[in-house]
PDB file of C-alpha atoms in Angstrom:
ATOM      1  CA  UNK H   1      -9.067  22.317 -57.730  1.00 71.00           C
ATOM      2  CA  UNK H   2      -7.118  22.005 -54.490  1.00 78.00           C
ATOM      3  CA  UNK H   3      -7.313  18.573 -52.892  1.00 89.00           C
ATOM      4  CA  UNK H   4      -6.071  18.493 -49.301  1.00 94.00           C
ATOM      5  CA  UNK H   5      -4.352  15.203 -48.449  1.00 95.00           C
ATOM      6  CA  UNK H   6      -3.372  13.998 -44.978  1.00 97.00           C
ATOM      7  CA  UNK H   7      -1.004  11.291 -43.802  1.00 97.00           C
ATOM      8  CA  UNK H   8      -2.237   7.861 -42.747  1.00 97.00           C
ATOM      9  CA  UNK H   9      -3.575   6.476 -39.498  1.00 98.00           C
ATOM     10  CA  UNK H  10      -1.353   6.245 -36.432  1.00 98.00           C
ATOM     11  CA  UNK H  11      -1.513   3.968 -33.394  1.00 98.00           C
ATOM     12  CA  UNK H  12       0.403   5.155 -30.362  1.00 98.00           C
ATOM     13  CA  UNK H  13       0.842   4.138 -26.745  1.00 98.00           C
ATOM     14  CA  UNK H  14      -0.077   6.515 -23.917  1.00 98.00           C
ATOM     15  CA  UNK H  15       2.687   9.001 -23.255  1.00 98.00           C
ATOM     16  CA  UNK H  16       4.053   8.851 -26.795  1.00 98.00           C
ATOM     17  CA  UNK H  17       4.042  11.635 -29.414  1.00 98.00           C
ATOM     18  CA  UNK H  18       2.566  11.786 -32.895  1.00 98.00           C
ATOM     19  CA  UNK H  19       3.128  14.037 -35.884  1.00 98.00           C
ATOM     20  CA  UNK H  20       0.716  14.045 -38.819  1.00 98.00           C
ATOM     21  CA  UNK H  21       0.915  15.950 -42.067  1.00 97.00           C
ATOM     22  CA  UNK H  22      -1.297  17.844 -44.454  1.00 96.00           C
ATOM     23  CA  UNK H  23      -0.495  18.919 -48.005  1.00 94.00           C
ATOM     24  CA  UNK H  24      -2.235  19.881 -51.211  1.00 90.00           C
ATOM     25  CA  UNK H  25      -2.456  17.650 -54.243  1.00 82.00           C
ATOM     26  CA  UNK H  26      -2.347  19.451 -57.562  1.00 70.00           C
ATOM     27  CA  UNK H  27      -1.571  22.748 -55.910  1.00 69.00           C
ATOM     28  CA  UNK H  28       0.082  24.097 -52.806  1.00 78.00           C
ATOM     29  CA  UNK H  29      -0.991  25.188 -49.349  1.00 84.00           C
ATOM     30  CA  UNK H  30       1.389  28.129 -49.562  1.00 82.00           C
ATOM     31  CA  UNK H  31      -0.321  31.396 -48.752  1.00 84.00           C
ATOM     32  CA  UNK H  32      -3.078  29.673 -46.812  1.00 89.00           C
ATOM     33  CA  UNK H  33      -3.948  29.808 -43.138  1.00 92.00           C
ATOM     34  CA  UNK H  34      -4.290  26.185 -41.999  1.00 95.00           C
ATOM     35  CA  UNK H  35      -6.360  24.911 -39.110  1.00 96.00           C
ATOM     36  CA  UNK H  36      -6.574  21.563 -37.349  1.00 98.00           C
ATOM     37  CA  UNK H  37      -9.858  20.188 -36.023  1.00 98.00           C
ATOM     38  CA  UNK H  38     -10.473  16.866 -34.298  1.00 98.00           C
ATOM     39  CA  UNK H  39     -13.429  14.618 -33.553  1.00 97.00           C
ATOM     40  CA  UNK H  40     -13.220  11.997 -30.839  1.00 97.00           C
ATOM     41  CA  UNK H  41     -15.476   8.938 -31.113  1.00 96.00           C
ATOM     42  CA  UNK H  42     -19.072   9.899 -30.398  1.00 95.00           C
ATOM     43  CA  UNK H  43     -18.109  13.518 -29.787  1.00 96.00           C
ATOM     44  CA  UNK H  44     -18.419  16.779 -31.670  1.00 96.00           C
ATOM     45  CA  UNK H  45     -15.887  18.809 -33.588  1.00 97.00           C
ATOM     46  CA  UNK H  46     -13.131  20.496 -31.586  1.00 96.00           C
ATOM     47  CA  UNK H  47     -10.816  23.202 -32.893  1.00 96.00           C
ATOM     48  CA  UNK H  48      -7.173  22.318 -32.211  1.00 97.00           C
ATOM     49  CA  UNK H  49      -4.993  25.086 -33.624  1.00 96.00           C
ATOM     50  CA  UNK H  50      -3.918  27.285 -36.514  1.00 95.00           C
ATOM     51  CA  UNK H  51      -0.841  28.456 -38.385  1.00 95.00           C
ATOM     52  CA  UNK H  52      -0.401  31.443 -40.696  1.00 92.00           C
ATOM     53  CA  UNK H  53       1.101  31.262 -44.204  1.00 90.00           C
ATOM     54  CA  UNK H  54       4.652  32.135 -43.176  1.00 91.00           C
ATOM     55  CA  UNK H  55       4.589  29.844 -40.158  1.00 92.00           C
ATOM     56  CA  UNK H  56       5.463  32.495 -37.593  1.00 93.00           C
ATOM     57  CA  UNK H  57       2.020  32.796 -36.033  1.00 93.00           C
ATOM     58  CA  UNK H  58       0.288  29.910 -34.301  1.00 95.00           C
ATOM     59  CA  UNK H  59      -2.527  29.614 -31.807  1.00 94.00           C
ATOM     60  CA  UNK H  60      -3.900  26.616 -29.983  1.00 94.00           C
ATOM     61  CA  UNK H  61      -6.935  25.498 -28.040  1.00 92.00           C
ATOM     62  CA  UNK H  62      -6.348  26.348 -24.407  1.00 90.00           C
ATOM     63  CA  UNK H  63      -6.821  22.791 -23.165  1.00 92.00           C
ATOM     64  CA  UNK H  64      -4.122  21.505 -25.532  1.00 95.00           C
ATOM     65  CA  UNK H  65      -1.598  24.273 -24.861  1.00 92.00           C
ATOM     66  CA  UNK H  66       1.815  22.862 -24.104  1.00 95.00           C
ATOM     67  CA  UNK H  67       1.154  19.544 -25.855  1.00 98.00           C
ATOM     68  CA  UNK H  68       0.237  20.586 -29.409  1.00 98.00           C
ATOM     69  CA  UNK H  69       2.517  22.149 -32.014  1.00 98.00           C
ATOM     70  CA  UNK H  70       1.573  23.158 -35.550  1.00 98.00           C
ATOM     71  CA  UNK H  71       4.415  23.819 -37.968  1.00 97.00           C
ATOM     72  CA  UNK H  72       4.876  24.176 -41.705  1.00 94.00           C
ATOM     73  CA  UNK H  73       7.628  23.529 -44.191  1.00 92.00           C
ATOM     74  CA  UNK H  74       7.348  26.442 -46.600  1.00 86.00           C
ATOM     75  CA  UNK H  75       9.700  24.755 -49.067  1.00 86.00           C
ATOM     76  CA  UNK H  76       7.349  21.814 -49.593  1.00 87.00           C
ATOM     77  CA  UNK H  77       4.059  23.445 -48.605  1.00 88.00           C
ATOM     78  CA  UNK H  78       3.421  20.745 -45.989  1.00 93.00           C
ATOM     79  CA  UNK H  79       1.803  21.519 -42.647  1.00 96.00           C
ATOM     80  CA  UNK H  80       2.303  19.330 -39.573  1.00 97.00           C
ATOM     81  CA  UNK H  81       0.470  18.846 -36.304  1.00 98.00           C
ATOM     82  CA  UNK H  82       2.326  17.307 -33.422  1.00 98.00           C
ATOM     83  CA  UNK H  83       0.756  16.145 -30.172  1.00 98.00           C
ATOM     84  CA  UNK H  84       2.820  14.935 -27.222  1.00 98.00           C
ATOM     85  CA  UNK H  85       2.122  13.086 -23.962  1.00 98.00           C
ATOM     86  CA  UNK H  86      -0.731  11.268 -25.677  1.00 98.00           C
ATOM     87  CA  UNK H  87      -3.715  10.148 -23.599  1.00 97.00           C
ATOM     88  CA  UNK H  88      -6.605   7.857 -24.432  1.00 97.00           C
ATOM     89  CA  UNK H  89      -8.852  10.916 -24.756  1.00 97.00           C
ATOM     90  CA  UNK H  90      -6.674  12.147 -27.645  1.00 98.00           C
ATOM     91  CA  UNK H  91      -8.000   9.264 -29.744  1.00 98.00           C
ATOM     92  CA  UNK H  92      -9.771  11.046 -32.568  1.00 98.00           C
ATOM     93  CA  UNK H  93      -9.908  11.751 -36.263  1.00 98.00           C
ATOM     94  CA  UNK H  94      -7.796  14.838 -36.926  1.00 98.00           C
ATOM     95  CA  UNK H  95      -8.676  17.056 -39.886  1.00 98.00           C
ATOM     96  CA  UNK H  96      -6.671  19.865 -41.448  1.00 97.00           C
ATOM     97  CA  UNK H  97      -8.555  22.600 -43.256  1.00 97.00           C
ATOM     98  CA  UNK H  98      -7.769  25.759 -45.191  1.00 95.00           C
ATOM     99  CA  UNK H  99      -9.195  29.090 -44.132  1.00 93.00           C
ATOM    100  CA  UNK H 100     -11.282  30.648 -46.851  1.00 88.00           C
ATOM    101  CA  UNK H 101     -10.507  33.996 -48.357  1.00 84.00           C
ATOM    102  CA  UNK H 102     -12.589  36.430 -50.385  1.00 85.00           C
ATOM    103  CA  UNK H 103     -11.698  39.785 -51.933  1.00 83.00           C
ATOM    104  CA  UNK H 104     -12.279  41.546 -48.617  1.00 79.00           C
ATOM    105  CA  UNK H 105      -9.985  39.198 -46.698  1.00 82.00           C
ATOM    106  CA  UNK H 106     -10.186  36.004 -44.594  1.00 83.00           C
ATOM    107  CA  UNK H 107     -13.594  34.491 -44.021  1.00 88.00           C
ATOM    108  CA  UNK H 108     -12.725  32.979 -40.617  1.00 91.00           C
ATOM    109  CA  UNK H 109     -14.181  29.692 -41.833  1.00 95.00           C
ATOM    110  CA  UNK H 110     -12.810  26.402 -43.095  1.00 96.00           C
ATOM    111  CA  UNK H 111     -13.499  25.838 -46.776  1.00 95.00           C
ATOM    112  CA  UNK H 112     -11.331  22.867 -47.881  1.00 95.00           C
ATOM    113  CA  UNK H 113     -10.786  19.877 -45.662  1.00 97.00           C
ATOM    114  CA  UNK H 114      -8.444  16.928 -45.688  1.00 97.00           C
ATOM    115  CA  UNK H 115      -9.824  13.401 -45.520  1.00 97.00           C
ATOM    116  CA  UNK H 116      -8.949  13.044 -41.827  1.00 98.00           C
ATOM    117  CA  UNK H 117      -6.279  11.059 -39.982  1.00 98.00           C
ATOM    118  CA  UNK H 118      -7.177   8.626 -37.228  1.00 98.00           C
ATOM    119  CA  UNK H 119      -4.896   8.797 -34.212  1.00 98.00           C
ATOM    120  CA  UNK H 120      -5.580   5.924 -31.839  1.00 98.00           C
ATOM    121  CA  UNK H 121      -3.993   5.946 -28.386  1.00 98.00           C
ATOM    122  CA  UNK H 122      -3.993   2.556 -26.740  1.00 96.00           C
ATOM    123  CA  UNK H 123      -1.753   0.364 -24.660  1.00 93.00           C
TER     124      UNK H 123
ATOM    125  CA  UNK D   1     -13.530  28.477 -23.968  1.00 73.00           C
ATOM    126  CA  UNK D   2     -16.858  26.630 -23.705  1.00 86.00           C
ATOM    127  CA  UNK D   3     -18.566  25.046 -26.691  1.00 93.00           C
ATOM    128  CA  UNK D   4     -21.441  26.963 -28.218  1.00 96.00           C
ATOM    129  CA  UNK D   5     -24.853  25.519 -27.363  1.00 98.00           C
ATOM    130  CA  UNK D   6     -26.933  23.794 -30.046  1.00 98.00           C
ATOM    131  CA  UNK D   7     -30.032  21.585 -29.756  1.00 98.00           C
ATOM    132  CA  UNK D   8     -29.127  17.921 -29.801  1.00 98.00           C
ATOM    133  CA  UNK D   9     -31.501  17.130 -32.652  1.00 98.00           C
ATOM    134  CA  UNK D  10     -34.118  18.584 -34.965  1.00 98.00           C
ATOM    135  CA  UNK D  11     -36.343  16.825 -37.460  1.00 97.00           C
ATOM    136  CA  UNK D  12     -38.732  17.657 -40.252  1.00 97.00           C
ATOM    137  CA  UNK D  13     -40.604  16.200 -43.170  1.00 97.00           C
ATOM    138  CA  UNK D  14     -39.457  16.630 -46.760  1.00 97.00           C
ATOM    139  CA  UNK D  15     -40.301  20.130 -47.940  1.00 97.00           C
ATOM    140  CA  UNK D  16     -40.564  21.588 -44.455  1.00 97.00           C
ATOM    141  CA  UNK D  17     -38.203  24.093 -42.868  1.00 98.00           C
ATOM    142  CA  UNK D  18     -36.032  23.514 -39.826  1.00 98.00           C
ATOM    143  CA  UNK D  19     -33.943  25.979 -37.854  1.00 98.00           C
ATOM    144  CA  UNK D  20     -30.890  25.181 -35.752  1.00 98.00           C
ATOM    145  CA  UNK D  21     -29.839  27.641 -33.069  1.00 98.00           C
ATOM    146  CA  UNK D  22     -26.313  28.297 -31.847  1.00 98.00           C
ATOM    147  CA  UNK D  23     -26.006  30.219 -28.597  1.00 98.00           C
ATOM    148  CA  UNK D  24     -22.827  31.741 -27.316  1.00 96.00           C
ATOM    149  CA  UNK D  25     -21.948  34.975 -25.578  1.00 93.00           C
ATOM    150  CA  UNK D  26     -20.972  38.536 -26.323  1.00 91.00           C
ATOM    151  CA  UNK D  27     -17.355  37.297 -26.379  1.00 89.00           C
ATOM    152  CA  UNK D  28     -17.895  35.096 -29.418  1.00 92.00           C
ATOM    153  CA  UNK D  29     -21.148  34.831 -31.411  1.00 94.00           C
ATOM    154  CA  UNK D  30     -22.499  38.169 -30.247  1.00 94.00           C
ATOM    155  CA  UNK D  31     -19.278  40.098 -30.599  1.00 91.00           C
ATOM    156  CA  UNK D  32     -18.166  39.175 -34.115  1.00 90.00           C
ATOM    157  CA  UNK D  33     -19.731  38.386 -37.495  1.00 92.00           C
ATOM    158  CA  UNK D  34     -17.529  35.308 -37.914  1.00 93.00           C
ATOM    159  CA  UNK D  35     -20.084  32.530 -37.457  1.00 97.00           C
ATOM    160  CA  UNK D  36     -19.852  29.597 -39.861  1.00 98.00           C
ATOM    161  CA  UNK D  37     -21.871  26.393 -40.247  1.00 98.00           C
ATOM    162  CA  UNK D  38     -20.726  22.912 -41.286  1.00 98.00           C
ATOM    163  CA  UNK D  39     -22.538  19.786 -42.427  1.00 98.00           C
ATOM    164  CA  UNK D  40     -20.851  16.572 -41.330  1.00 98.00           C
ATOM    165  CA  UNK D  41     -21.533  12.993 -42.274  1.00 95.00           C
ATOM    166  CA  UNK D  42     -19.700  10.300 -40.256  1.00 86.00           C
ATOM    167  CA  UNK D  43     -16.494   9.176 -41.896  1.00 87.00           C
ATOM    168  CA  UNK D  44     -16.351  12.162 -44.223  1.00 94.00           C
ATOM    169  CA  UNK D  45     -14.831  15.616 -44.057  1.00 97.00           C
ATOM    170  CA  UNK D  46     -17.107  18.411 -42.848  1.00 98.00           C
ATOM    171  CA  UNK D  47     -18.541  20.714 -45.502  1.00 98.00           C
ATOM    172  CA  UNK D  48     -18.803  24.495 -45.179  1.00 98.00           C
ATOM    173  CA  UNK D  49     -22.408  25.611 -45.629  1.00 98.00           C
ATOM    174  CA  UNK D  50     -22.430  29.210 -44.351  1.00 98.00           C
ATOM    175  CA  UNK D  51     -19.682  31.688 -43.452  1.00 97.00           C
ATOM    176  CA  UNK D  52     -19.693  35.207 -42.036  1.00 95.00           C
ATOM    177  CA  UNK D  53     -23.124  34.577 -40.458  1.00 97.00           C
ATOM    178  CA  UNK D  54     -25.135  34.534 -43.687  1.00 97.00           C
ATOM    179  CA  UNK D  55     -22.924  34.055 -46.746  1.00 97.00           C
ATOM    180  CA  UNK D  56     -23.198  30.914 -48.841  1.00 97.00           C
ATOM    181  CA  UNK D  57     -20.141  29.422 -50.550  1.00 95.00           C
ATOM    182  CA  UNK D  58     -20.429  28.619 -54.224  1.00 93.00           C
ATOM    183  CA  UNK D  59     -22.286  25.351 -54.754  1.00 95.00           C
ATOM    184  CA  UNK D  60     -24.319  25.415 -51.536  1.00 97.00           C
ATOM    185  CA  UNK D  61     -28.065  25.430 -52.329  1.00 97.00           C
ATOM    186  CA  UNK D  62     -29.959  28.595 -51.459  1.00 96.00           C
ATOM    187  CA  UNK D  63     -32.197  26.434 -49.238  1.00 97.00           C
ATOM    188  CA  UNK D  64     -29.539  27.021 -46.601  1.00 98.00           C
ATOM    189  CA  UNK D  65     -29.527  30.411 -44.924  1.00 98.00           C
ATOM    190  CA  UNK D  66     -27.907  31.910 -41.841  1.00 98.00           C
ATOM    191  CA  UNK D  67     -28.699  34.757 -39.502  1.00 98.00           C
ATOM    192  CA  UNK D  68     -27.784  36.146 -36.114  1.00 98.00           C
ATOM    193  CA  UNK D  69     -29.539  38.017 -33.328  1.00 97.00           C
ATOM    194  CA  UNK D  70     -27.607  39.019 -30.249  1.00 97.00           C
ATOM    195  CA  UNK D  71     -25.640  36.054 -28.932  1.00 97.00           C
ATOM    196  CA  UNK D  72     -27.556  33.462 -30.989  1.00 98.00           C
ATOM    197  CA  UNK D  73     -26.891  32.471 -34.581  1.00 98.00           C
ATOM    198  CA  UNK D  74     -29.268  30.331 -36.617  1.00 98.00           C
ATOM    199  CA  UNK D  75     -29.119  28.058 -39.628  1.00 98.00           C
ATOM    200  CA  UNK D  76     -32.366  27.506 -41.522  1.00 98.00           C
ATOM    201  CA  UNK D  77     -32.877  24.732 -44.038  1.00 98.00           C
ATOM    202  CA  UNK D  78     -35.915  25.419 -46.212  1.00 97.00           C
ATOM    203  CA  UNK D  79     -37.515  22.799 -48.417  1.00 96.00           C
ATOM    204  CA  UNK D  80     -35.872  19.994 -46.447  1.00 98.00           C
ATOM    205  CA  UNK D  81     -34.538  17.114 -48.536  1.00 97.00           C
ATOM    206  CA  UNK D  82     -33.436  13.607 -47.586  1.00 97.00           C
ATOM    207  CA  UNK D  83     -29.828  14.475 -48.467  1.00 96.00           C
ATOM    208  CA  UNK D  84     -29.846  17.196 -45.794  1.00 97.00           C
ATOM    209  CA  UNK D  85     -29.706  14.591 -43.050  1.00 97.00           C
ATOM    210  CA  UNK D  86     -26.532  14.740 -41.023  1.00 97.00           C
ATOM    211  CA  UNK D  87     -24.803  16.548 -38.198  1.00 98.00           C
ATOM    212  CA  UNK D  88     -24.520  20.313 -38.258  1.00 98.00           C
ATOM    213  CA  UNK D  89     -22.030  22.401 -36.309  1.00 98.00           C
ATOM    214  CA  UNK D  90     -21.735  26.121 -35.846  1.00 98.00           C
ATOM    215  CA  UNK D  91     -18.345  27.718 -35.256  1.00 97.00           C
ATOM    216  CA  UNK D  92     -17.240  31.147 -34.118  1.00 96.00           C
ATOM    217  CA  UNK D  93     -13.951  32.975 -34.282  1.00 89.00           C
ATOM    218  CA  UNK D  94     -13.254  35.693 -31.792  1.00 78.00           C
ATOM    219  CA  UNK D  95     -10.827  37.747 -33.848  1.00 69.00           C
ATOM    220  CA  UNK D  96      -7.498  37.803 -35.610  1.00 67.00           C
ATOM    221  CA  UNK D  97      -5.189  34.937 -34.561  1.00 69.00           C
ATOM    222  CA  UNK D  98      -7.687  34.048 -31.826  1.00 78.00           C
ATOM    223  CA  UNK D  99      -8.993  30.586 -31.022  1.00 85.00           C
ATOM    224  CA  UNK D 100     -12.156  29.209 -32.579  1.00 93.00           C
ATOM    225  CA  UNK D 101     -14.983  27.415 -30.826  1.00 94.00           C
ATOM    226  CA  UNK D 102     -17.442  24.908 -32.260  1.00 97.00           C
ATOM    227  CA  UNK D 103     -21.014  24.281 -31.236  1.00 98.00           C
ATOM    228  CA  UNK D 104     -22.114  21.048 -29.588  1.00 98.00           C
ATOM    229  CA  UNK D 105     -23.630  19.786 -32.839  1.00 98.00           C
ATOM    230  CA  UNK D 106     -27.176  19.082 -34.016  1.00 98.00           C
ATOM    231  CA  UNK D 107     -28.425  15.943 -35.723  1.00 98.00           C
ATOM    232  CA  UNK D 108     -30.895  16.723 -38.496  1.00 98.00           C
ATOM    233  CA  UNK D 109     -33.313  13.940 -39.365  1.00 98.00           C
ATOM    234  CA  UNK D 110     -35.701  13.956 -42.310  1.00 97.00           C
ATOM    235  CA  UNK D 111     -38.723  11.913 -41.250  1.00 94.00           C
TER     236      UNK D 111
END
């Protein structure tokens, strides 16, 4: 059973950058498409970005373009999400999730989720 | 890309059925069979309930079903139970490598 584990909470000042990680416990995220989703306090879920298994394809939510970067270390199976020029509205719980696959291919849905990482932006 | 539109809340008594709608456009919900649904309890990770419009992952009760007509997808919970309370979100992909968009979220209350 794959357990997706994320790094711990971060507190950052406005204008700073943050980088959080996501890895599998008891298995590896290798071969998996990984997505990042966030939820700001009192708000709904928001898709942030994705990365393919080899790390050479990424895509990001339009409103975060230029500030968000998703990368992966294929040697360790760890996936990272970086966000720069932090603003108070970036305060949120950030989740990583694996994209499900069935025999016919990707399901375009998120089947295993990490526990979430709180990123708090405050002066 | 704008969030998909869901009702803010729905409620029902134990044993009843409730349906949550998710309205998008021909560019997302209507154009692809990649609609998924998630149950979310505060402080926990979301849980996948339906993928590819109407498919249930292993372990999800068959009380949960999904469908789509035109630009609107729906999640129906039959035989409502107290444990079904929570927030529900739809999500749509618009193709390979393309961005995803979530719905605005619906709070389900069992009264």
